mmCIF file of C-alpha atoms and ligand atoms in Angstrom:
data_model
loop_
_atom_site.group_PDB
_atom_site.id
_atom_site.type_symbol
_atom_site.label_atom_id
_atom_site.label_comp_id
_atom_site.label_asym_id
_atom_site.label_seq_id
_atom_site.Cartn_x
_atom_site.Cartn_y
_atom_site.Cartn_z
ATOM 1 C CA UNK A 1 58.329 170.401 4.879
ATOM 2 C CA UNK A 2 59.796 170.014 8.350
ATOM 3 C CA UNK A 3 62.831 172.264 8.852
ATOM 4 C CA UNK A 4 66.201 170.833 7.907
ATOM 5 C CA UNK A 5 68.781 171.017 10.680
ATOM 6 C CA UNK A 6 72.556 171.350 10.410
ATOM 7 C CA UNK A 7 73.756 167.748 10.244
ATOM 8 C CA UNK A 8 77.348 167.388 11.448
ATOM 9 C CA UNK A 9 77.277 163.586 11.073
ATOM 10 C CA UNK A 10 80.433 161.832 9.870
ATOM 11 C CA UNK A 11 78.806 159.678 7.204
ATOM 12 C CA UNK A 12 76.265 159.167 5.845
ATOM 13 C CA UNK A 13 75.993 162.884 6.184
ATOM 14 C CA UNK A 14 74.641 166.067 4.737
ATOM 15 C CA UNK A 15 74.360 166.405 0.945
ATOM 16 C CA UNK A 16 74.177 169.695 -0.985
ATOM 17 C CA UNK A 17 70.614 171.037 -0.826
ATOM 18 C CA UNK A 18 70.446 171.861 -4.577
ATOM 19 C CA UNK A 19 71.397 168.240 -5.294
ATOM 20 C CA UNK A 20 68.639 166.895 -3.060
ATOM 21 C CA UNK A 21 66.170 169.306 -4.637
ATOM 22 C CA UNK A 22 67.044 168.217 -8.158
ATOM 23 C CA UNK A 23 66.823 164.548 -7.166
ATOM 24 C CA UNK A 24 63.437 165.244 -5.598
ATOM 25 C CA UNK A 25 62.178 167.055 -8.679
ATOM 26 C CA UNK A 26 63.296 164.213 -10.950
ATOM 27 C CA UNK A 27 62.503 161.273 -8.715
ATOM 28 C CA UNK A 28 59.246 160.216 -10.301
ATOM 29 C CA UNK A 29 60.309 160.897 -13.845
ATOM 30 C CA UNK A 30 63.876 161.278 -15.022
ATOM 31 C CA UNK A 31 63.736 163.726 -17.949
ATOM 32 C CA UNK A 32 63.625 161.894 -21.260
ATOM 33 C CA UNK A 33 62.849 158.457 -19.818
ATOM 34 C CA UNK A 34 59.316 158.456 -18.380
ATOM 35 C CA UNK A 35 60.738 156.463 -15.465
ATOM 36 C CA UNK A 36 62.314 157.094 -12.105
ATOM 37 C CA UNK A 37 66.083 156.816 -11.835
ATOM 38 C CA UNK A 38 65.262 154.134 -9.243
ATOM 39 C CA UNK A 39 63.597 152.145 -11.996
ATOM 40 C CA UNK A 40 65.837 152.452 -15.038
ATOM 41 C CA UNK A 41 68.179 149.796 -16.349
ATOM 42 C CA UNK A 42 71.924 150.227 -16.238
ATOM 43 C CA UNK A 43 71.803 149.500 -19.996
ATOM 44 C CA UNK A 44 69.397 152.424 -20.561
ATOM 45 C CA UNK A 45 70.870 155.123 -22.809
ATOM 46 C CA UNK A 46 70.013 157.797 -20.263
ATOM 47 C CA UNK A 47 71.902 155.946 -17.540
ATOM 48 C CA UNK A 48 74.949 155.603 -19.802
ATOM 49 C CA UNK A 49 74.809 159.384 -20.324
ATOM 50 C CA UNK A 50 74.713 159.949 -16.562
ATOM 51 C CA UNK A 51 77.591 157.528 -16.002
ATOM 52 C CA UNK A 52 79.696 159.200 -18.684
ATOM 53 C CA UNK A 53 78.872 162.668 -17.398
ATOM 54 C CA UNK A 54 79.896 161.678 -13.849
ATOM 55 C CA UNK A 55 83.279 160.483 -15.067
ATOM 56 C CA UNK A 56 83.778 163.523 -17.289
ATOM 57 C CA UNK A 57 82.947 165.864 -14.396
ATOM 58 C CA UNK A 58 85.299 164.081 -12.009
ATOM 59 C CA UNK A 59 88.078 164.174 -14.618
ATOM 60 C CA UNK A 60 87.560 167.934 -14.929
ATOM 61 C CA UNK A 61 87.357 168.567 -11.182
ATOM 62 C CA UNK A 62 90.497 166.613 -10.302
ATOM 63 C CA UNK A 63 92.297 167.198 -13.604
ATOM 64 C CA UNK A 64 92.753 163.428 -13.971
ATOM 65 C CA UNK A 65 95.374 162.492 -16.592
ATOM 66 C CA UNK A 66 94.244 160.282 -19.489
ATOM 67 C CA UNK A 67 96.233 157.255 -18.296
ATOM 68 C CA UNK A 68 93.885 156.801 -15.337
ATOM 69 C CA UNK A 69 90.525 155.030 -15.239
ATOM 70 C CA UNK A 70 87.585 155.922 -13.022
ATOM 71 C CA UNK A 71 85.647 152.985 -11.533
ATOM 72 C CA UNK A 72 82.421 152.797 -9.539
ATOM 73 C CA UNK A 73 82.568 149.774 -7.245
ATOM 74 C CA UNK A 74 80.570 148.448 -4.320
ATOM 75 C CA UNK A 75 81.489 147.143 -0.880
ATOM 76 C CA UNK A 76 82.538 150.536 0.470
ATOM 77 C CA UNK A 77 86.034 151.745 1.221
ATOM 78 C CA UNK A 78 86.304 148.703 3.466
ATOM 79 C CA UNK A 79 86.304 146.338 0.495
ATOM 80 C CA UNK A 80 89.089 148.444 -1.017
ATOM 81 C CA UNK A 81 91.251 147.538 2.003
ATOM 82 C CA UNK A 82 90.984 143.952 0.711
ATOM 83 C CA UNK A 83 91.026 144.629 -3.029
ATOM 84 C CA UNK A 84 94.169 146.765 -2.975
ATOM 85 C CA UNK A 85 96.067 144.035 -1.132
ATOM 86 C CA UNK A 86 94.631 141.149 -3.188
ATOM 87 C CA UNK A 87 95.420 142.825 -6.485
ATOM 88 C CA UNK A 88 98.811 144.320 -5.668
ATOM 89 C CA UNK A 89 100.344 142.563 -2.638
ATOM 90 C CA UNK A 90 99.270 138.916 -2.636
ATOM 91 C CA UNK A 91 101.839 136.661 -4.289
ATOM 92 C CA UNK A 92 104.282 139.454 -5.196
ATOM 93 C CA UNK A 93 106.951 138.356 -2.711
ATOM 94 C CA UNK A 94 107.105 142.008 -1.616
ATOM 95 C CA UNK A 95 105.769 143.827 1.392
ATOM 96 C CA UNK A 96 103.530 146.871 1.378
ATOM 97 C CA UNK A 97 104.168 150.029 3.403
ATOM 98 C CA UNK A 98 101.267 151.462 5.419
ATOM 99 C CA UNK A 99 100.920 154.586 7.530
ATOM 100 C CA UNK A 100 98.877 154.031 10.633
ATOM 101 C CA UNK A 101 97.385 157.437 11.383
ATOM 102 C CA UNK A 102 94.162 156.310 13.063
ATOM 103 C CA UNK A 103 91.170 153.987 13.057
ATOM 104 C CA UNK A 104 90.942 153.716 9.270
ATOM 105 C CA UNK A 105 94.653 153.216 8.775
ATOM 106 C CA UNK A 106 94.482 150.480 11.413
ATOM 107 C CA UNK A 107 91.577 148.808 9.632
ATOM 108 C CA UNK A 108 93.341 148.956 6.245
ATOM 109 C CA UNK A 109 96.468 147.328 7.721
ATOM 110 C CA UNK A 110 94.449 144.563 9.364
ATOM 111 C CA UNK A 111 92.936 143.520 6.032
ATOM 112 C CA UNK A 112 96.178 143.867 4.056
ATOM 113 C CA UNK A 113 97.971 141.533 6.486
ATOM 114 C CA UNK A 114 95.607 138.750 5.414
ATOM 115 C CA UNK A 115 97.070 138.997 1.892
ATOM 116 C CA UNK A 116 100.783 139.541 2.512
ATOM 117 C CA UNK A 117 103.492 141.165 4.630
ATOM 118 C CA UNK A 118 102.867 144.716 5.793
ATOM 119 C CA UNK A 119 105.396 147.196 7.127
ATOM 120 C CA UNK A 120 103.876 149.931 9.261
ATOM 121 C CA UNK A 121 106.162 152.798 8.235
ATOM 122 C CA UNK A 122 104.823 155.065 10.958
ATOM 123 C CA UNK A 123 102.419 154.457 13.816
ATOM 124 C CA UNK A 124 100.601 157.306 15.548
ATOM 125 C CA UNK A 125 99.148 155.120 18.275
ATOM 126 C CA UNK A 126 101.593 156.306 20.969
ATOM 127 C CA UNK A 127 100.416 159.887 20.504
ATOM 128 C CA UNK A 128 96.768 158.748 20.458
ATOM 129 C CA UNK A 129 96.570 159.390 16.700
ATOM 130 C CA UNK A 130 96.611 163.166 17.103
ATOM 131 C CA UNK A 131 98.943 163.966 14.234
ATOM 132 C CA UNK A 132 100.390 163.154 10.795
ATOM 133 C CA UNK A 133 104.110 162.244 10.644
ATOM 134 C CA UNK A 134 106.750 164.662 9.431
ATOM 135 C CA UNK A 135 108.783 163.697 6.368
ATOM 136 C CA UNK A 136 111.818 162.716 8.478
ATOM 137 C CA UNK A 137 109.874 160.413 10.793
ATOM 138 C CA UNK A 138 109.384 157.505 8.431
ATOM 139 C CA UNK A 139 111.445 155.417 6.037
ATOM 140 C CA UNK A 140 110.644 154.604 2.455
ATOM 141 C CA UNK A 141 111.630 151.236 0.969
ATOM 142 C CA UNK A 142 111.995 151.191 -2.818
ATOM 143 C CA UNK A 143 110.942 147.529 -2.766
ATOM 144 C CA UNK A 144 107.467 148.105 -1.383
ATOM 145 C CA UNK A 145 104.704 146.760 -3.617
ATOM 146 C CA UNK A 146 102.975 150.056 -2.801
ATOM 147 C CA UNK A 147 102.746 152.708 -0.096
ATOM 148 C CA UNK A 148 99.305 153.253 1.459
ATOM 149 C CA UNK A 149 98.047 156.234 3.435
ATOM 150 C CA UNK A 150 94.728 157.613 4.665
ATOM 151 C CA UNK A 151 94.538 161.242 3.544
ATOM 152 C CA UNK A 152 92.023 162.167 6.239
ATOM 153 C CA UNK A 153 91.327 160.183 9.414
ATOM 154 C CA UNK A 154 87.609 160.695 9.851
ATOM 155 C CA UNK A 155 87.459 159.621 13.497
ATOM 156 C CA UNK A 156 90.549 161.347 14.935
ATOM 157 C CA UNK A 157 90.302 164.406 12.697
ATOM 158 C CA UNK A 158 93.869 164.459 11.371
ATOM 159 C CA UNK A 159 94.638 165.125 7.707
ATOM 160 C CA UNK A 160 97.725 165.075 5.497
ATOM 161 C CA UNK A 161 98.472 168.576 4.217
ATOM 162 C CA UNK A 162 100.351 167.094 1.230
ATOM 163 C CA UNK A 163 100.748 163.471 0.249
ATOM 164 C CA UNK A 164 103.853 161.519 1.351
ATOM 165 C CA UNK A 165 106.422 161.163 -1.407
ATOM 166 C CA UNK A 166 106.705 157.569 -2.554
ATOM 167 C CA UNK A 167 109.314 157.990 -5.286
ATOM 168 C CA UNK A 168 108.778 155.272 -7.879
ATOM 169 C CA UNK A 169 106.720 153.112 -5.522
ATOM 170 C CA UNK A 170 102.966 153.206 -6.322
ATOM 171 C CA UNK A 171 101.179 155.525 -3.920
ATOM 172 C CA UNK A 172 97.731 154.308 -2.794
ATOM 173 C CA UNK A 173 95.323 156.532 -0.902
ATOM 174 C CA UNK A 174 92.152 156.010 1.102
ATOM 175 C CA UNK A 175 90.622 159.408 0.386
ATOM 176 C CA UNK A 176 87.120 158.562 1.599
ATOM 177 C CA UNK A 177 86.596 161.528 3.868
ATOM 178 C CA UNK A 178 88.339 164.340 1.993
ATOM 179 C CA UNK A 179 87.642 163.299 -1.585
ATOM 180 C CA UNK A 180 87.031 166.389 -3.768
ATOM 181 C CA UNK A 181 87.527 168.656 -0.753
ATOM 182 C CA UNK A 182 90.548 170.308 -2.388
ATOM 183 C CA UNK A 183 92.630 170.022 -5.546
ATOM 184 C CA UNK A 184 95.232 167.237 -5.572
ATOM 185 C CA UNK A 185 97.883 166.227 -8.103
ATOM 186 C CA UNK A 186 96.468 162.891 -9.274
ATOM 187 C CA UNK A 187 99.644 162.128 -11.230
ATOM 188 C CA UNK A 188 101.425 161.451 -7.919
ATOM 189 C CA UNK A 189 99.067 158.563 -7.169
ATOM 190 C CA UNK A 190 98.739 155.022 -8.500
ATOM 191 C CA UNK A 191 95.315 154.464 -6.969
ATOM 192 C CA UNK A 192 92.859 156.621 -5.035
ATOM 193 C CA UNK A 193 89.693 155.207 -3.501
ATOM 194 C CA UNK A 194 86.812 156.840 -1.684
ATOM 195 C CA UNK A 195 83.577 155.505 -0.247
ATOM 196 C CA UNK A 196 80.892 157.908 -1.426
ATOM 197 C CA UNK A 197 79.024 158.686 1.762
ATOM 198 C CA UNK A 198 81.242 161.497 3.038
ATOM 199 C CA UNK A 199 81.725 163.915 0.168
ATOM 200 C CA UNK A 200 80.422 162.293 -2.985
ATOM 201 C CA UNK A 201 76.987 160.641 -2.840
ATOM 202 C CA UNK A 202 74.816 158.443 -0.621
ATOM 203 C CA UNK A 203 76.383 155.196 0.653
ATOM 204 C CA UNK A 204 76.563 152.359 -1.845
ATOM 205 C CA UNK A 205 79.212 153.316 -4.376
ATOM 206 C CA UNK A 206 82.987 153.594 -4.054
ATOM 207 C CA UNK A 207 84.949 155.727 -6.495
ATOM 208 C CA UNK A 208 88.320 154.348 -7.594
ATOM 209 C CA UNK A 209 90.847 156.252 -9.699
ATOM 210 C CA UNK A 210 93.483 153.840 -10.971
ATOM 211 C CA UNK A 211 96.522 154.262 -13.206
ATOM 212 C CA UNK A 212 96.765 152.041 -16.282
ATOM 213 C CA UNK A 213 100.076 150.413 -15.287
ATOM 214 C CA UNK A 214 98.405 149.161 -12.097
ATOM 215 C CA UNK A 215 95.661 147.489 -14.125
ATOM 216 C CA UNK A 216 98.378 145.620 -15.994
ATOM 217 C CA UNK A 217 99.643 144.178 -12.677
ATOM 218 C CA UNK A 218 96.336 142.585 -11.637
ATOM 219 C CA UNK A 219 96.887 138.818 -11.213
ATOM 220 C CA UNK A 220 94.819 136.157 -13.008
ATOM 221 C CA UNK A 221 91.933 134.339 -11.381
ATOM 222 C CA UNK A 222 90.797 136.807 -8.768
ATOM 223 C CA UNK A 223 87.073 136.659 -8.040
ATOM 224 C CA UNK A 224 85.518 138.793 -10.791
ATOM 225 C CA UNK A 225 84.042 141.366 -8.446
ATOM 226 C CA UNK A 226 87.439 141.898 -6.786
ATOM 227 C CA UNK A 227 89.416 142.258 -10.014
ATOM 228 C CA UNK A 228 90.186 145.885 -10.955
ATOM 229 C CA UNK A 229 91.056 144.874 -14.525
ATOM 230 C CA UNK A 230 87.700 143.222 -15.169
ATOM 231 C CA UNK A 231 85.859 146.105 -13.519
ATOM 232 C CA UNK A 232 87.730 148.556 -15.763
ATOM 233 C CA UNK A 233 87.222 146.487 -18.927
ATOM 234 C CA UNK A 234 83.483 146.244 -18.183
ATOM 235 C CA UNK A 235 83.233 149.968 -17.360
ATOM 236 C CA UNK A 236 82.053 149.211 -13.816
ATOM 237 C CA UNK A 237 79.049 147.279 -15.111
ATOM 238 C CA UNK A 238 80.167 143.642 -14.902
ATOM 239 C CA UNK A 239 77.119 143.302 -12.692
ATOM 240 C CA UNK A 240 74.366 145.796 -11.906
ATOM 241 C CA UNK A 241 75.960 149.043 -10.731
ATOM 242 C CA UNK A 242 74.333 151.250 -8.066
ATOM 243 C CA UNK A 243 72.478 153.432 -10.570
ATOM 244 C CA UNK A 244 70.948 155.852 -8.053
ATOM 245 C CA UNK A 245 74.258 156.492 -6.269
ATOM 246 C CA UNK A 246 76.039 157.178 -9.554
ATOM 247 C CA UNK A 247 73.193 159.510 -10.552
ATOM 248 C CA UNK A 248 73.650 161.347 -7.243
ATOM 249 C CA UNK A 249 77.404 161.442 -7.703
ATOM 250 C CA UNK A 250 76.847 163.066 -11.091
ATOM 251 C CA UNK A 251 74.637 165.732 -9.486
ATOM 252 C CA UNK A 252 77.247 166.386 -6.764
ATOM 253 C CA UNK A 253 80.012 166.821 -9.358
ATOM 254 C CA UNK A 254 77.751 169.168 -11.350
ATOM 255 C CA UNK A 255 77.155 171.177 -8.194
ATOM 256 C CA UNK A 256 80.909 171.388 -7.532
ATOM 257 C CA UNK A 257 81.586 172.517 -11.088
ATOM 258 C CA UNK A 258 78.696 174.887 -11.722
ATOM 259 C CA UNK A 259 77.707 176.286 -8.326
ATOM 260 C CA UNK A 260 80.984 176.111 -6.388
ATOM 261 C CA UNK A 261 83.237 176.718 -9.382
ATOM 262 C CA UNK A 262 85.706 173.868 -8.924
ATOM 263 C CA UNK A 263 87.896 172.443 -6.202
ATOM 264 C CA UNK A 264 90.078 175.513 -5.595
ATOM 265 C CA UNK A 265 86.945 177.390 -4.612
ATOM 266 C CA UNK A 266 85.703 174.415 -2.583
ATOM 267 C CA UNK A 267 89.026 174.297 -0.752
ATOM 268 C CA UNK A 268 88.865 178.008 0.109
ATOM 269 C CA UNK A 269 85.339 177.565 1.473
ATOM 270 C CA UNK A 270 86.364 174.465 3.432
ATOM 271 C CA UNK A 271 89.289 176.336 4.992
ATOM 272 C CA UNK A 272 87.008 179.193 5.943
ATOM 273 C CA UNK A 273 84.560 176.755 7.572
ATOM 274 C CA UNK A 274 87.279 174.898 9.478
ATOM 275 C CA UNK A 275 88.829 178.169 10.673
ATOM 276 C CA UNK A 276 85.527 179.236 12.223
ATOM 277 C CA UNK A 277 85.516 176.135 14.437
ATOM 278 C CA UNK A 278 89.243 175.953 15.195
ATOM 279 C CA UNK A 279 89.149 179.639 16.202
ATOM 280 C CA UNK A 280 86.364 178.884 18.657
ATOM 281 C CA UNK A 281 88.532 176.073 20.056
ATOM 282 C CA UNK A 282 91.748 178.139 20.170
ATOM 283 C CA UNK A 283 90.056 181.130 21.773
ATOM 284 C CA UNK A 284 88.353 179.086 24.485
ATOM 285 C CA UNK A 285 91.332 179.081 26.863
ATOM 286 C CA UNK A 286 91.284 175.283 27.025
ATOM 287 C CA UNK A 287 87.551 174.818 27.613
ATOM 288 C CA UNK A 288 87.443 173.190 24.183
ATOM 289 C CA UNK A 289 90.560 171.091 23.808
ATOM 290 C CA UNK A 290 91.333 170.226 20.193
ATOM 291 C CA UNK A 291 92.449 166.637 19.589
ATOM 292 C CA UNK A 292 94.671 167.157 16.519
ATOM 293 C CA UNK A 293 97.937 169.072 16.737
ATOM 294 C CA UNK A 294 97.616 172.346 14.840
ATOM 295 C CA UNK A 295 99.757 171.237 11.870
ATOM 296 C CA UNK A 296 97.651 168.087 11.338
ATOM 297 C CA UNK A 297 94.166 169.502 11.690
ATOM 298 C CA UNK A 298 91.488 168.194 9.359
ATOM 299 C CA UNK A 299 89.333 170.597 7.375
ATOM 300 C CA UNK A 300 86.637 167.891 7.256
ATOM 301 C CA UNK A 301 86.333 166.497 10.797
ATOM 302 C CA UNK A 302 86.938 168.837 13.731
ATOM 303 C CA UNK A 303 87.463 166.938 17.006
ATOM 304 C CA UNK A 304 87.687 168.207 20.567
ATOM 305 C CA UNK A 305 87.072 167.353 24.199
ATOM 306 C CA UNK A 306 85.405 169.291 26.966
ATOM 307 C CA UNK A 307 86.114 169.371 30.736
ATOM 308 C CA UNK A 308 83.658 166.551 31.562
ATOM 309 C CA UNK A 309 81.435 163.886 30.026
ATOM 310 C CA UNK A 310 78.449 165.681 31.548
ATOM 311 C CA UNK A 311 79.311 168.923 29.748
ATOM 312 C CA UNK A 312 79.803 167.027 26.488
ATOM 313 C CA UNK A 313 76.383 165.407 26.840
ATOM 314 C CA UNK A 314 74.820 168.739 27.682
ATOM 315 C CA UNK A 315 76.563 170.374 24.708
ATOM 316 C CA UNK A 316 75.179 167.757 22.311
ATOM 317 C CA UNK A 317 71.708 168.045 23.824
ATOM 318 C CA UNK A 318 71.575 171.840 23.706
ATOM 319 C CA UNK A 319 73.064 171.915 20.218
ATOM 320 C CA UNK A 320 70.354 169.551 19.038
ATOM 321 C CA UNK A 321 67.680 171.777 20.542
ATOM 322 C CA UNK A 322 69.251 174.615 18.534
ATOM 323 C CA UNK A 323 69.186 172.791 15.218
ATOM 324 C CA UNK A 324 72.657 171.169 15.172
ATOM 325 C CA UNK A 325 72.848 167.378 15.230
ATOM 326 C CA UNK A 326 75.362 164.502 15.356
ATOM 327 C CA UNK A 327 78.081 166.276 17.317
ATOM 328 C CA UNK A 328 79.189 163.419 19.560
ATOM 329 C CA UNK A 329 82.556 161.854 18.705
ATOM 330 C CA UNK A 330 82.869 158.321 17.337
ATOM 331 C CA UNK A 331 81.935 155.728 19.967
ATOM 332 C CA UNK A 332 85.517 154.352 19.896
ATOM 333 C CA UNK A 333 87.184 157.610 20.994
ATOM 334 C CA UNK A 334 84.521 159.756 22.663
ATOM 335 C CA UNK A 335 84.751 163.537 22.794
ATOM 336 C CA UNK A 336 83.035 165.733 20.229
ATOM 337 C CA UNK A 337 83.262 165.842 16.460
ATOM 338 C CA UNK A 338 81.843 168.211 13.883
ATOM 339 C CA UNK A 339 82.038 166.806 10.368
ATOM 340 C CA UNK A 340 81.983 169.684 7.931
ATOM 341 C CA UNK A 341 82.198 168.064 4.518
ATOM 342 C CA UNK A 342 81.775 169.970 1.257
ATOM 343 C CA UNK A 343 78.004 170.124 1.642
ATOM 344 C CA UNK A 344 78.087 171.747 5.093
ATOM 345 C CA UNK A 345 77.585 175.460 4.628
ATOM 346 C CA UNK A 346 79.579 178.368 6.046
ATOM 347 C CA UNK A 347 76.346 179.359 7.797
ATOM 348 C CA UNK A 348 76.241 175.962 9.513
ATOM 349 C CA UNK A 349 79.796 176.352 10.788
ATOM 350 C CA UNK A 350 79.160 179.947 11.879
ATOM 351 C CA UNK A 351 76.069 178.822 13.788
ATOM 352 C CA UNK A 352 78.080 176.119 15.552
ATOM 353 C CA UNK A 353 81.004 178.459 16.332
ATOM 354 C CA UNK A 354 78.568 181.013 17.824
ATOM 355 C CA UNK A 355 76.913 178.271 19.840
ATOM 356 C CA UNK A 356 80.295 177.079 21.159
ATOM 357 C CA UNK A 357 81.097 180.571 22.448
ATOM 358 C CA UNK A 358 77.655 180.975 23.949
ATOM 359 C CA UNK A 359 77.796 177.555 25.602
ATOM 360 C CA UNK A 360 81.160 178.389 27.141
ATOM 361 C CA UNK A 361 79.840 181.706 28.503
ATOM 362 C CA UNK A 362 76.998 179.895 30.187
ATOM 363 C CA UNK A 363 78.815 176.752 31.397
ATOM 364 C CA UNK A 364 82.561 177.545 31.332
HETATM 365 C C1 PLP B 401 84.071 155.960 6.262
HETATM 366 C C2 PLP B 401 85.466 155.578 5.962
HETATM 367 C C3 PLP B 401 85.815 154.254 5.599
HETATM 368 C C4 PLP B 401 84.817 153.140 5.555
HETATM 369 O O1 PLP B 401 83.951 153.314 4.516
HETATM 370 P P1 PLP B 401 82.806 152.234 4.179
HETATM 371 O O2 PLP B 401 82.257 152.761 2.920
HETATM 372 O O3 PLP B 401 81.860 152.233 5.321
HETATM 373 O O4 PLP B 401 83.475 150.907 4.013
HETATM 374 C C5 PLP B 401 87.142 154.004 5.295
HETATM 375 N N1 PLP B 401 88.069 154.973 5.343
HETATM 376 C C6 PLP B 401 87.772 156.234 5.691
HETATM 377 C C7 PLP B 401 88.850 157.269 5.736
HETATM 378 C C8 PLP B 401 86.458 156.579 6.002
HETATM 379 O O5 PLP B 401 86.150 157.839 6.348
#
């Protein structure tokens, strides 16, 4: 096998090695079936077991109360921008509150506006999306159909440290890029959605955690694939679900439970990893200039700039030659970005932090 490098890509991205190894070992023949997981039917008993195990594991990891359902949908987090607004904003006569904390918040608002009125309760654009608002910087409206926020902005690298308080208004969260990165109190949320390809599985499945009272609000006559109620009633198998992605999600949740020991442990490891990189930034005397303000820093996507484009290009090139890939920032914002999701190891972050110091010594 060719050597695996440290992949700091933002998504699709690195997956836990033990998960890939198990998938490899089982690829030709899923135990007990005589078939590959790529070949089995979503009505196969073995698949149903995998599906049920994935939900059970997620319920354990996030301590999900019994009045919530777990759905596996398609269309990515991007389709959730539409579905949330079609199911819970369209035709209600209400407006929805949205935080605009970056590129993904902006994209969610754009889609919601097609379905009904949107109030941007806080907009970080003026500060170039480098921070999360403080509690006294935005206004709640008890009449909102729901309040939507993006728990981690994957491109800017800013993350909510705790969720905004929505009172009795349903709180909806795009948690795509910090899903299962730390414990959260699910009971504060009405709906959480996450595209899989950051922390959960390969691209192609979206995990939705939805409270029962929200399912009761779904209007009649939505297209079946966009109707949360139908998807819940049919246990995410109204049509053919992405069997392989759900299989991989099950392996990732098993890894989190059995090898990591749950989300408190995962959170401690993630903080340790992030600290390695933010220390390298903070101790560089400005050579590495962090994008996020220190109270809004993401433990999943670390973003920074360097004194020139040339140095940034050279950094990416030398890093690649040293076994670290995908360190350029998103094309829309430039700069550098290291995505250090659950599956990135402490060793990977230590290697990058050492390289940052070495690079500065040679080029600073
Ligand atoms: C990646 C990402 C998305 C888009 O996900 P798709 O699955 O590509 O639609 C949305 N929101 C956040 C926070 C993301 O990180």
